[in-house]
């Protein structure tokens, strides 16, 4: 009898042990994930605290340096001025740029053409930090930084940071008949002057910014620190704009404004040598209404990993394309057989599939490159060779359609698709950033080419005409 009781006790102990081990492992994993999240949050918070404390004084001094005293105009004039400004700024916020152009005084365009100005406003409205030489510098424009959410998966993750952004600006207006209209040239000059004054003020600080925050910025790279960031270019919450001073002199008026709003940033964090480090250079501005919970951020972590794998695929395919050209008299393969042409140089069919795509063949070739000599491509760094495509077929290209017509939609990686360019590099772009000219061999966007240095700079001769482009399939 005693033997039976001992046996049952052993069995019970073994069962409890079998249950306890996975439970203990589960709790350990949860505890480790929680600790990683807390450590990553603490790392981001420490950096933000340094930014907030050190930037506040310089920002206050910069605002004081640019603030100009204004006289108080008559109430009727004030109302008319504010109405003109409100209408103009509202149209900018709503991205109705053609209508905003109509509110500009016709004598104050300052060299802008309407189409050029509208394009510039459209680019600005994307809130793309890549236009800044140092994307992290937008942190210096904010205050009240707060880590809202952090999610970690393995050795990487994201921290969501909220901050209050303040934009001080000066608008010049001129009378246009009985109404006030925006003085575009005068406003541009005032903004440039204020920005220069503020940056000079910052550079006179006792502790330069590059040393203050410990970022590895060299003098050759340039500081690239903005004194403010245009709120109308960003998705913000609680936006409001208020005048701080007005001055009217005849048909001319100057209005000082301060705009405020709450901005949300998504900052990648990575575990390096036992410490969590925020990656400020690759942070993104996101819509404040975007979900912030761990589940949403977890999906982004997974999406980012998928995007990196896709970029690796396209990098290998792009290099295989270049190796093919080296072996075939610097000539691109025919578009309707490009997969067959590059396969001997990669010998891995798996790289033709994007991890975010359920189908096997995820990429297409720009058919305008078909059988073309590399020498005919004027701007290889801005000419698309391969792109993420929807038709799942081997040797995909846009037959009987404009180049790029089959671009994956919706984009496979959040707001982005990946592109391989003819110089071998790979870049993620939003669909609005992909211009038709980027598929062409010649005549790519002029703003991408180096500008002449002066009137005596010789204009390069056009490339010698090559063979007529062959249609794919010939």
Tab-separated table of C-alpha atoms in Angstrom:
chain	number	residue	atom	x	y	z
A	1	UNK	CA	0.000	0.000	0.000
A	2	UNK	CA	2.813	2.349	0.962
A	3	UNK	CA	4.498	1.602	-2.361
A	4	UNK	CA	1.336	2.642	-4.245
A	5	UNK	CA	1.161	5.952	-2.364
A	6	UNK	CA	4.814	6.672	-3.130
A	7	UNK	CA	4.237	5.853	-6.792
A	8	UNK	CA	1.213	8.134	-6.996
A	9	UNK	CA	3.156	10.935	-5.316
A	10	UNK	CA	5.951	10.575	-7.819
A	11	UNK	CA	3.533	10.656	-10.728
A	12	UNK	CA	1.822	13.735	-9.299
A	13	UNK	CA	5.177	15.441	-8.790
A	14	UNK	CA	6.237	14.608	-12.346
A	15	UNK	CA	2.953	16.030	-13.731
A	16	UNK	CA	3.305	19.212	-11.676
A	17	UNK	CA	6.914	19.580	-12.779
A	18	UNK	CA	5.925	19.083	-16.416
A	19	UNK	CA	3.324	21.845	-16.052
A	20	UNK	CA	5.569	24.143	-14.055
A	21	UNK	CA	8.487	24.175	-16.515
A	22	UNK	CA	6.588	25.634	-19.523
A	23	UNK	CA	4.670	27.968	-17.199
A	24	UNK	CA	7.956	29.192	-15.769
A	25	UNK	CA	9.411	29.639	-19.249
A	26	UNK	CA	6.316	31.574	-20.342
A	27	UNK	CA	6.488	33.871	-17.316
A	28	UNK	CA	10.217	34.361	-17.842
A	29	UNK	CA	9.664	35.325	-21.480
A	30	UNK	CA	6.912	37.765	-20.494
A	31	UNK	CA	9.077	39.263	-17.785
A	32	UNK	CA	12.035	39.579	-20.175
A	33	UNK	CA	9.877	41.282	-22.813
A	34	UNK	CA	8.501	43.667	-20.192
A	35	UNK	CA	12.001	44.469	-18.944
A	36	UNK	CA	13.263	45.065	-22.511
A	37	UNK	CA	10.359	47.405	-23.151
A	38	UNK	CA	11.070	49.332	-19.949
A	39	UNK	CA	14.789	49.593	-20.717
A	40	UNK	CA	14.115	50.798	-24.268
A	41	UNK	CA	11.607	53.343	-22.976
A	42	UNK	CA	14.130	54.576	-20.416
A	43	UNK	CA	16.813	54.963	-23.108
A	44	UNK	CA	14.526	57.055	-25.303
A	45	UNK	CA	13.283	59.096	-22.329
A	46	UNK	CA	16.828	59.960	-21.213
A	47	UNK	CA	17.723	61.233	-24.665
A	48	UNK	CA	14.486	63.214	-24.932
A	49	UNK	CA	15.079	64.778	-21.529
A	50	UNK	CA	18.457	66.056	-22.704
A	51	UNK	CA	16.868	67.406	-25.870
A	52	UNK	CA	14.057	69.140	-23.957
A	53	UNK	CA	16.252	70.766	-21.331
A	54	UNK	CA	19.037	71.951	-23.594
A	55	UNK	CA	16.895	73.034	-26.535
A	56	UNK	CA	14.363	75.016	-24.506
A	57	UNK	CA	16.783	77.818	-23.647
A	58	UNK	CA	18.095	78.154	-27.204
A	59	UNK	CA	14.563	77.984	-28.626
A	60	UNK	CA	13.402	80.733	-26.282
A	61	UNK	CA	16.368	82.904	-27.208
A	62	UNK	CA	15.777	82.248	-30.901
A	63	UNK	CA	12.114	83.219	-30.604
A	64	UNK	CA	13.063	86.418	-28.796
A	65	UNK	CA	15.596	87.258	-31.485
A	66	UNK	CA	13.058	86.917	-34.300
A	67	UNK	CA	10.073	88.491	-32.547
A	68	UNK	CA	9.477	92.002	-33.810
A	69	UNK	CA	7.225	94.444	-31.956
A	70	UNK	CA	4.013	95.237	-33.734
A	71	UNK	CA	1.608	98.116	-33.520
A	72	UNK	CA	-2.035	97.482	-32.822
A	73	UNK	CA	-4.033	98.346	-35.953
A	74	UNK	CA	-7.661	99.337	-36.051
A	75	UNK	CA	-10.058	96.515	-35.238
A	76	UNK	CA	-11.531	96.420	-38.739
A	77	UNK	CA	-8.092	96.136	-40.289
A	78	UNK	CA	-7.165	93.389	-37.823
A	79	UNK	CA	-10.230	91.345	-38.717
A	80	UNK	CA	-9.556	91.713	-42.455
A	81	UNK	CA	-5.917	90.694	-42.057
A	82	UNK	CA	-6.710	87.650	-39.919
A	83	UNK	CA	-9.447	86.567	-42.303
A	84	UNK	CA	-7.024	86.674	-45.256
A	85	UNK	CA	-4.411	84.732	-43.297
A	86	UNK	CA	-6.905	82.153	-42.002
A	87	UNK	CA	-8.219	81.494	-45.516
A	88	UNK	CA	-4.698	81.107	-46.891
A	89	UNK	CA	-3.452	78.793	-44.144
A	90	UNK	CA	-6.630	76.701	-44.208
A	91	UNK	CA	-6.198	76.071	-47.923
A	92	UNK	CA	-2.582	75.029	-47.306
A	93	UNK	CA	-3.650	72.662	-44.532
A	94	UNK	CA	-6.343	71.173	-46.787
A	95	UNK	CA	-3.737	70.861	-49.571
A	96	UNK	CA	-5.805	73.034	-51.918
A	97	UNK	CA	-2.724	74.696	-53.314
A	98	UNK	CA	-4.232	76.062	-56.537
A	99	UNK	CA	-6.863	77.945	-54.518
A	100	UNK	CA	-4.176	79.183	-52.120
A	101	UNK	CA	-2.242	80.562	-55.099
A	102	UNK	CA	-5.242	82.752	-55.915
A	103	UNK	CA	-4.863	84.490	-52.543
A	104	UNK	CA	-1.315	85.665	-53.378
A	105	UNK	CA	-0.834	89.229	-54.604
A	106	UNK	CA	-0.063	89.054	-58.355
A	107	UNK	CA	2.866	91.486	-58.040
A	108	UNK	CA	4.608	89.484	-55.299
A	109	UNK	CA	5.189	86.024	-56.795
A	110	UNK	CA	8.932	86.574	-56.446
A	111	UNK	CA	9.917	84.509	-59.472
A	112	UNK	CA	7.576	81.601	-58.685
A	113	UNK	CA	5.432	80.105	-61.413
A	114	UNK	CA	2.122	78.682	-60.250
A	115	UNK	CA	2.885	75.079	-61.229
A	116	UNK	CA	6.333	75.246	-59.630
A	117	UNK	CA	4.949	76.712	-56.398
A	118	UNK	CA	2.104	74.185	-56.239
A	119	UNK	CA	4.588	71.325	-56.712
A	120	UNK	CA	6.784	72.716	-53.926
A	121	UNK	CA	3.818	72.928	-51.539
A	122	UNK	CA	2.750	69.398	-52.448
A	123	UNK	CA	6.240	68.083	-51.626
A	124	UNK	CA	6.256	69.982	-48.344
A	125	UNK	CA	2.840	68.639	-47.364
A	126	UNK	CA	4.112	65.043	-47.327
A	127	UNK	CA	5.862	65.624	-44.013
A	128	UNK	CA	8.810	63.618	-45.309
A	129	UNK	CA	11.783	64.019	-42.971
A	130	UNK	CA	14.192	62.951	-45.696
A	131	UNK	CA	14.157	66.565	-46.898
A	132	UNK	CA	16.050	67.471	-43.723
A	133	UNK	CA	19.804	66.936	-43.763
A	134	UNK	CA	19.519	65.543	-40.216
A	135	UNK	CA	16.000	64.127	-39.603
A	136	UNK	CA	16.475	63.897	-35.818
A	137	UNK	CA	16.809	67.690	-35.736
A	138	UNK	CA	13.004	68.019	-35.747
A	139	UNK	CA	13.194	66.969	-32.078
A	140	UNK	CA	14.847	70.285	-31.287
A	141	UNK	CA	11.739	72.104	-32.492
A	142	UNK	CA	9.441	70.433	-29.961
A	143	UNK	CA	8.874	70.455	-26.233
A	144	UNK	CA	7.053	68.330	-23.698
A	145	UNK	CA	8.478	65.130	-25.225
A	146	UNK	CA	6.764	61.991	-23.939
A	147	UNK	CA	7.213	58.293	-24.722
A	148	UNK	CA	3.632	57.101	-25.291
A	149	UNK	CA	4.167	53.460	-26.306
A	150	UNK	CA	7.061	51.063	-26.730
A	151	UNK	CA	6.990	47.594	-28.260
A	152	UNK	CA	9.952	45.249	-28.558
A	153	UNK	CA	10.330	42.147	-30.689
A	154	UNK	CA	13.660	40.398	-30.310
A	155	UNK	CA	16.504	42.902	-30.518
A	156	UNK	CA	14.527	45.738	-32.107
A	157	UNK	CA	11.306	47.644	-31.791
A	158	UNK	CA	9.693	51.068	-31.838
A	159	UNK	CA	8.993	53.859	-29.373
A	160	UNK	CA	6.168	56.285	-30.044
A	161	UNK	CA	7.056	59.819	-28.968
A	162	UNK	CA	4.593	62.695	-28.674
A	163	UNK	CA	5.741	66.291	-28.471
A	164	UNK	CA	4.301	69.789	-28.723
A	165	UNK	CA	5.536	71.635	-31.792
A	166	UNK	CA	5.593	75.391	-32.083
A	167	UNK	CA	6.123	77.315	-35.303
A	168	UNK	CA	6.780	81.042	-35.319
A	169	UNK	CA	6.394	82.746	-38.665
A	170	UNK	CA	5.981	86.155	-40.255
A	171	UNK	CA	3.509	86.797	-43.043
A	172	UNK	CA	3.643	89.898	-45.214
A	173	UNK	CA	0.495	91.068	-46.971
A	174	UNK	CA	-0.353	93.753	-49.511
A	175	UNK	CA	-3.583	95.400	-50.450
A	176	UNK	CA	-5.122	93.983	-53.621
A	177	UNK	CA	-8.077	96.236	-54.333
A	178	UNK	CA	-10.256	96.220	-51.237
A	179	UNK	CA	-8.849	92.926	-49.973
A	180	UNK	CA	-5.576	91.841	-48.409
A	181	UNK	CA	-3.430	89.298	-50.295
A	182	UNK	CA	-0.314	87.364	-49.314
A	183	UNK	CA	3.022	88.950	-50.268
A	184	UNK	CA	4.826	85.744	-51.296
A	185	UNK	CA	8.239	87.254	-52.075
A	186	UNK	CA	8.234	89.390	-48.909
A	187	UNK	CA	7.165	86.464	-46.742
A	188	UNK	CA	9.871	84.226	-48.207
A	189	UNK	CA	12.524	86.864	-47.515
A	190	UNK	CA	11.278	87.336	-43.939
A	191	UNK	CA	11.308	83.583	-43.283
A	192	UNK	CA	14.851	83.245	-44.618
A	193	UNK	CA	16.047	86.207	-42.556
A	194	UNK	CA	14.421	84.939	-39.349
A	195	UNK	CA	15.780	81.432	-39.889
A	196	UNK	CA	19.302	82.750	-40.416
A	197	UNK	CA	19.121	84.960	-37.327
A	198	UNK	CA	17.885	82.085	-35.186
A	199	UNK	CA	20.517	79.650	-36.428
A	200	UNK	CA	23.270	82.197	-35.804
A	201	UNK	CA	21.902	82.584	-32.300
A	202	UNK	CA	22.031	78.827	-31.774
A	203	UNK	CA	25.600	78.602	-33.058
A	204	UNK	CA	26.659	81.234	-30.508
A	205	UNK	CA	25.556	78.990	-27.655
A	206	UNK	CA	28.183	77.953	-25.107
A	207	UNK	CA	27.733	74.271	-25.968
A	208	UNK	CA	27.278	73.493	-29.686
A	209	UNK	CA	24.417	71.170	-30.479
A	210	UNK	CA	26.532	68.401	-31.954
A	211	UNK	CA	28.412	68.057	-28.666
A	212	UNK	CA	25.333	68.746	-26.559
A	213	UNK	CA	23.479	65.667	-27.736
A	214	UNK	CA	26.400	63.392	-28.470
A	215	UNK	CA	25.441	62.771	-32.078
A	216	UNK	CA	28.321	61.868	-34.376
A	217	UNK	CA	27.943	64.867	-36.649
A	218	UNK	CA	31.056	66.140	-38.383
A	219	UNK	CA	31.626	69.668	-39.612
A	220	UNK	CA	31.705	68.360	-43.175
A	221	UNK	CA	28.174	66.996	-42.861
A	222	UNK	CA	26.854	70.319	-41.612
A	223	UNK	CA	24.559	70.891	-38.674
A	224	UNK	CA	21.344	70.952	-40.659
A	225	UNK	CA	19.407	72.124	-37.590
A	226	UNK	CA	16.123	73.877	-38.363
A	227	UNK	CA	14.957	76.598	-36.009
A	228	UNK	CA	11.380	75.539	-36.640
A	229	UNK	CA	9.458	72.984	-38.663
A	230	UNK	CA	6.393	73.955	-40.734
A	231	UNK	CA	3.387	72.565	-38.920
A	232	UNK	CA	1.220	72.806	-42.034
A	233	UNK	CA	3.458	70.107	-43.558
A	234	UNK	CA	2.743	67.595	-40.792
A	235	UNK	CA	-0.186	65.594	-39.418
A	236	UNK	CA	-0.811	67.263	-36.060
A	237	UNK	CA	-3.391	67.115	-33.288
A	238	UNK	CA	-4.853	70.163	-31.504
A	239	UNK	CA	-3.652	72.556	-34.182
A	240	UNK	CA	-4.130	76.264	-33.505
A	241	UNK	CA	-2.626	79.438	-34.933
A	242	UNK	CA	-2.628	82.819	-33.181
A	243	UNK	CA	-1.248	86.264	-34.081
A	244	UNK	CA	1.391	87.736	-31.753
A	245	UNK	CA	1.768	91.129	-33.412
A	246	UNK	CA	0.641	93.229	-36.394
A	247	UNK	CA	1.958	96.254	-38.186
A	248	UNK	CA	0.249	98.139	-41.030
A	249	UNK	CA	1.939	100.785	-43.162
A	250	UNK	CA	-0.302	101.976	-45.977
A	251	UNK	CA	-0.881	99.086	-48.377
A	252	UNK	CA	1.657	96.848	-46.602
A	253	UNK	CA	1.126	94.739	-43.485
A	254	UNK	CA	3.300	92.470	-41.329
A	255	UNK	CA	1.746	89.838	-39.075
A	256	UNK	CA	3.705	87.691	-36.614
A	257	UNK	CA	2.106	84.295	-35.978
A	258	UNK	CA	2.657	81.346	-33.684
A	259	UNK	CA	1.167	77.960	-34.612
A	260	UNK	CA	1.033	75.053	-32.181
A	261	UNK	CA	0.135	71.383	-32.421
A	262	UNK	CA	0.977	67.947	-31.038
A	263	UNK	CA	3.131	65.722	-33.237
A	264	UNK	CA	3.770	61.988	-32.951
A	265	UNK	CA	7.072	60.369	-33.943
A	266	UNK	CA	7.902	56.701	-34.366
A	267	UNK	CA	11.504	56.051	-33.328
A	268	UNK	CA	13.207	52.675	-34.025
A	269	UNK	CA	15.128	51.219	-31.080
A	270	UNK	CA	17.759	48.474	-31.259
A	271	UNK	CA	19.719	46.450	-28.727
A	272	UNK	CA	23.426	47.084	-29.272
A	273	UNK	CA	26.093	45.668	-26.962
A	274	UNK	CA	23.622	45.206	-24.144
A	275	UNK	CA	22.128	48.714	-24.330
A	276	UNK	CA	18.983	49.930	-26.041
A	277	UNK	CA	19.689	52.766	-28.472
A	278	UNK	CA	17.145	54.935	-30.308
A	279	UNK	CA	17.746	55.362	-34.041
A	280	UNK	CA	16.838	59.043	-34.505
A	281	UNK	CA	17.972	59.180	-38.124
A	282	UNK	CA	15.288	56.729	-39.266
A	283	UNK	CA	12.370	57.998	-37.222
A	284	UNK	CA	9.050	58.798	-38.889
A	285	UNK	CA	6.293	61.334	-38.301
A	286	UNK	CA	2.987	59.483	-38.062
A	287	UNK	CA	-0.646	60.527	-37.919
A	288	UNK	CA	-1.741	61.150	-34.301
A	289	UNK	CA	-4.885	59.089	-34.949
A	290	UNK	CA	-2.831	56.039	-35.928
A	291	UNK	CA	-3.187	53.174	-33.393
A	292	UNK	CA	-0.524	53.214	-30.719
A	293	UNK	CA	-1.007	49.943	-28.883
A	294	UNK	CA	1.505	47.087	-28.755
A	295	UNK	CA	-0.476	45.106	-31.320
A	296	UNK	CA	-0.312	47.911	-33.912
A	297	UNK	CA	3.352	48.602	-33.250
A	298	UNK	CA	4.051	44.857	-33.325
A	299	UNK	CA	2.615	44.718	-36.840
A	300	UNK	CA	4.921	47.554	-37.825
A	301	UNK	CA	7.940	45.727	-36.382
A	302	UNK	CA	7.025	42.679	-38.457
A	303	UNK	CA	6.388	44.864	-41.510
A	304	UNK	CA	9.765	46.559	-41.128
A	305	UNK	CA	11.471	43.192	-40.999
A	306	UNK	CA	9.605	42.120	-44.134
A	307	UNK	CA	10.566	45.345	-45.908
A	308	UNK	CA	14.240	44.800	-45.076
A	309	UNK	CA	14.080	41.257	-46.475
A	310	UNK	CA	12.417	42.557	-49.641
A	311	UNK	CA	15.129	45.211	-50.027
A	312	UNK	CA	17.763	42.500	-49.692
A	313	UNK	CA	16.057	40.545	-52.491
A	314	UNK	CA	15.959	43.569	-54.765
A	315	UNK	CA	19.557	44.463	-53.972
A	316	UNK	CA	20.668	41.009	-55.124
A	317	UNK	CA	18.514	41.205	-58.247
A	318	UNK	CA	19.812	44.689	-59.062
A	319	UNK	CA	23.416	43.543	-58.744
A	320	UNK	CA	22.648	40.478	-60.880
A	321	UNK	CA	21.260	42.855	-63.506
A	322	UNK	CA	24.504	44.849	-63.499
A	323	UNK	CA	26.615	41.688	-63.759
A	324	UNK	CA	24.553	40.621	-66.767
A	325	UNK	CA	25.275	43.984	-68.387
A	326	UNK	CA	29.020	43.584	-67.798
A	327	UNK	CA	28.983	40.250	-69.605
A	328	UNK	CA	26.789	41.443	-72.487
A	329	UNK	CA	28.479	44.575	-73.823
A	330	UNK	CA	26.958	46.905	-71.196
A	331	UNK	CA	23.470	46.178	-72.520
A	332	UNK	CA	20.366	45.487	-70.434
A	333	UNK	CA	18.442	42.215	-70.950
A	334	UNK	CA	15.242	42.110	-72.901
A	335	UNK	CA	12.351	42.958	-70.566
A	336	UNK	CA	10.169	39.914	-71.241
A	337	UNK	CA	13.020	37.558	-70.276
A	338	UNK	CA	14.768	39.513	-67.518
A	339	UNK	CA	14.286	36.864	-64.807
A	340	UNK	CA	15.801	34.198	-67.046
A	341	UNK	CA	18.693	36.533	-67.885
A	342	UNK	CA	19.691	37.369	-64.293
A	343	UNK	CA	19.041	33.945	-62.735
A	344	UNK	CA	22.528	32.567	-63.562
A	345	UNK	CA	24.001	35.453	-61.538
A	346	UNK	CA	21.973	34.792	-58.386
A	347	UNK	CA	20.892	31.109	-58.683
A	348	UNK	CA	18.263	31.596	-55.999
A	349	UNK	CA	14.651	31.616	-57.084
A	350	UNK	CA	13.507	32.644	-53.593
A	351	UNK	CA	14.761	36.207	-54.032
A	352	UNK	CA	12.150	36.809	-56.746
A	353	UNK	CA	9.476	36.715	-54.014
A	354	UNK	CA	8.748	39.558	-51.590
A	355	UNK	CA	7.996	38.167	-48.092
A	356	UNK	CA	4.918	40.418	-47.973
A	357	UNK	CA	3.553	38.975	-51.221
A	358	UNK	CA	1.525	35.776	-51.255
A	359	UNK	CA	2.489	35.096	-54.862
A	360	UNK	CA	5.806	33.754	-56.161
A	361	UNK	CA	6.891	36.501	-58.578
A	362	UNK	CA	6.854	39.918	-56.922
A	363	UNK	CA	8.972	42.175	-59.118
A	364	UNK	CA	8.840	43.705	-62.583
A	365	UNK	CA	11.444	45.279	-64.846
A	366	UNK	CA	11.208	48.794	-66.244
A	367	UNK	CA	10.634	47.952	-69.904
A	368	UNK	CA	12.153	51.258	-71.044
A	369	UNK	CA	15.530	49.704	-70.208
A	370	UNK	CA	14.950	46.721	-72.470
A	371	UNK	CA	18.066	46.077	-74.622
A	372	UNK	CA	19.375	49.545	-73.794
A	373	UNK	CA	23.038	50.418	-73.380
A	374	UNK	CA	23.977	51.511	-69.856
A	375	UNK	CA	25.715	54.557	-71.390
A	376	UNK	CA	22.338	55.895	-72.526
A	377	UNK	CA	21.040	56.133	-68.963
A	378	UNK	CA	21.727	59.753	-68.027
A	379	UNK	CA	21.018	59.473	-64.287
A	380	UNK	CA	21.484	55.875	-63.077
A	381	UNK	CA	20.906	56.830	-59.426
A	382	UNK	CA	17.408	58.110	-60.305
A	383	UNK	CA	16.372	55.632	-63.004
A	384	UNK	CA	14.251	52.717	-61.813
A	385	UNK	CA	15.339	49.282	-62.973
A	386	UNK	CA	13.059	46.988	-60.920
A	387	UNK	CA	9.964	47.650	-58.846
A	388	UNK	CA	7.395	45.775	-56.784
A	389	UNK	CA	4.670	44.653	-59.145
A	390	UNK	CA	1.176	43.197	-58.762
A	391	UNK	CA	0.944	40.738	-61.673
A	392	UNK	CA	2.479	37.578	-60.298
A	393	UNK	CA	4.307	36.185	-63.301
A	394	UNK	CA	7.840	35.384	-64.238
A	395	UNK	CA	9.589	38.070	-66.334
A	396	UNK	CA	6.922	40.665	-65.485
A	397	UNK	CA	6.917	44.016	-67.305
A	398	UNK	CA	4.223	46.554	-68.159
A	399	UNK	CA	3.189	45.405	-71.589
A	400	UNK	CA	0.846	47.801	-73.431
A	401	UNK	CA	0.875	50.199	-70.447
A	402	UNK	CA	3.026	53.034	-69.101
A	403	UNK	CA	6.132	51.938	-67.255
A	404	UNK	CA	5.316	51.436	-63.588
A	405	UNK	CA	1.594	50.933	-64.211
A	406	UNK	CA	1.668	47.591	-62.383
A	407	UNK	CA	3.257	49.034	-59.237
A	408	UNK	CA	1.912	47.157	-56.214
A	409	UNK	CA	-1.172	48.923	-54.836
A	410	UNK	CA	-1.729	49.232	-51.975
A	411	UNK	CA	1.998	49.364	-51.206
A	412	UNK	CA	3.357	46.195	-49.663
A	413	UNK	CA	5.245	47.825	-46.806
A	414	UNK	CA	2.916	50.264	-45.081
A	415	UNK	CA	3.039	53.378	-47.272
A	416	UNK	CA	6.094	52.190	-49.208
A	417	UNK	CA	7.164	49.996	-52.106
A	418	UNK	CA	10.802	49.107	-52.794
A	419	UNK	CA	12.669	50.106	-55.960
A	420	UNK	CA	16.022	48.986	-57.386
A	421	UNK	CA	17.806	51.671	-59.411
A	422	UNK	CA	20.209	51.196	-62.292
A	423	UNK	CA	23.242	52.164	-60.191
A	424	UNK	CA	22.563	49.183	-57.889
A	425	UNK	CA	21.040	50.917	-54.839
A	426	UNK	CA	17.584	50.164	-53.422
A	427	UNK	CA	15.194	52.693	-51.918
A	428	UNK	CA	11.700	52.601	-50.389
A	429	UNK	CA	9.351	55.250	-51.803
A	430	UNK	CA	5.752	56.302	-51.328
A	431	UNK	CA	3.681	56.093	-54.494
A	432	UNK	CA	3.305	59.918	-54.820
A	433	UNK	CA	7.103	60.221	-54.713
A	434	UNK	CA	7.522	58.053	-57.819
A	435	UNK	CA	7.584	60.347	-60.842
A	436	UNK	CA	7.046	59.071	-64.410
A	437	UNK	CA	10.434	60.587	-65.353
A	438	UNK	CA	12.143	58.081	-63.035
A	439	UNK	CA	11.394	55.308	-65.529
A	440	UNK	CA	13.044	57.156	-68.429
A	441	UNK	CA	16.583	56.788	-69.717
A	442	UNK	CA	16.935	60.480	-70.514
A	443	UNK	CA	15.183	63.625	-69.399
A	444	UNK	CA	14.901	62.622	-65.763
A	445	UNK	CA	13.774	65.342	-63.338
A	446	UNK	CA	16.005	68.401	-63.743
A	447	UNK	CA	16.059	69.089	-60.006
A	448	UNK	CA	17.917	65.826	-59.496
A	449	UNK	CA	20.822	66.832	-61.713
A	450	UNK	CA	23.666	69.035	-60.434
A	451	UNK	CA	22.988	72.678	-61.246
A	452	UNK	CA	25.547	74.616	-63.333
A	453	UNK	CA	27.954	76.597	-61.179
A	454	UNK	CA	27.761	79.847	-63.127
A	455	UNK	CA	27.152	81.506	-66.483
A	456	UNK	CA	30.570	80.386	-67.749
A	457	UNK	CA	30.010	76.753	-66.830
A	458	UNK	CA	30.028	74.725	-70.056
A	459	UNK	CA	26.845	72.861	-70.808
A	460	UNK	CA	27.561	69.145	-71.283
A	461	UNK	CA	26.952	67.858	-74.751
A	462	UNK	CA	24.030	65.471	-75.155
A	463	UNK	CA	24.963	61.782	-75.307
A	464	UNK	CA	25.632	60.345	-78.710
A	465	UNK	CA	22.538	58.735	-80.133
A	466	UNK	CA	22.486	55.019	-79.630
A	467	UNK	CA	20.487	52.351	-81.378
A	468	UNK	CA	16.759	52.856	-81.472
A	469	UNK	CA	15.060	51.226	-78.474
A	470	UNK	CA	13.894	47.750	-79.306
A	471	UNK	CA	10.456	46.698	-78.213
A	472	UNK	CA	10.466	43.885	-75.651
A	473	UNK	CA	9.892	40.541	-77.253
A	474	UNK	CA	11.562	41.319	-80.577
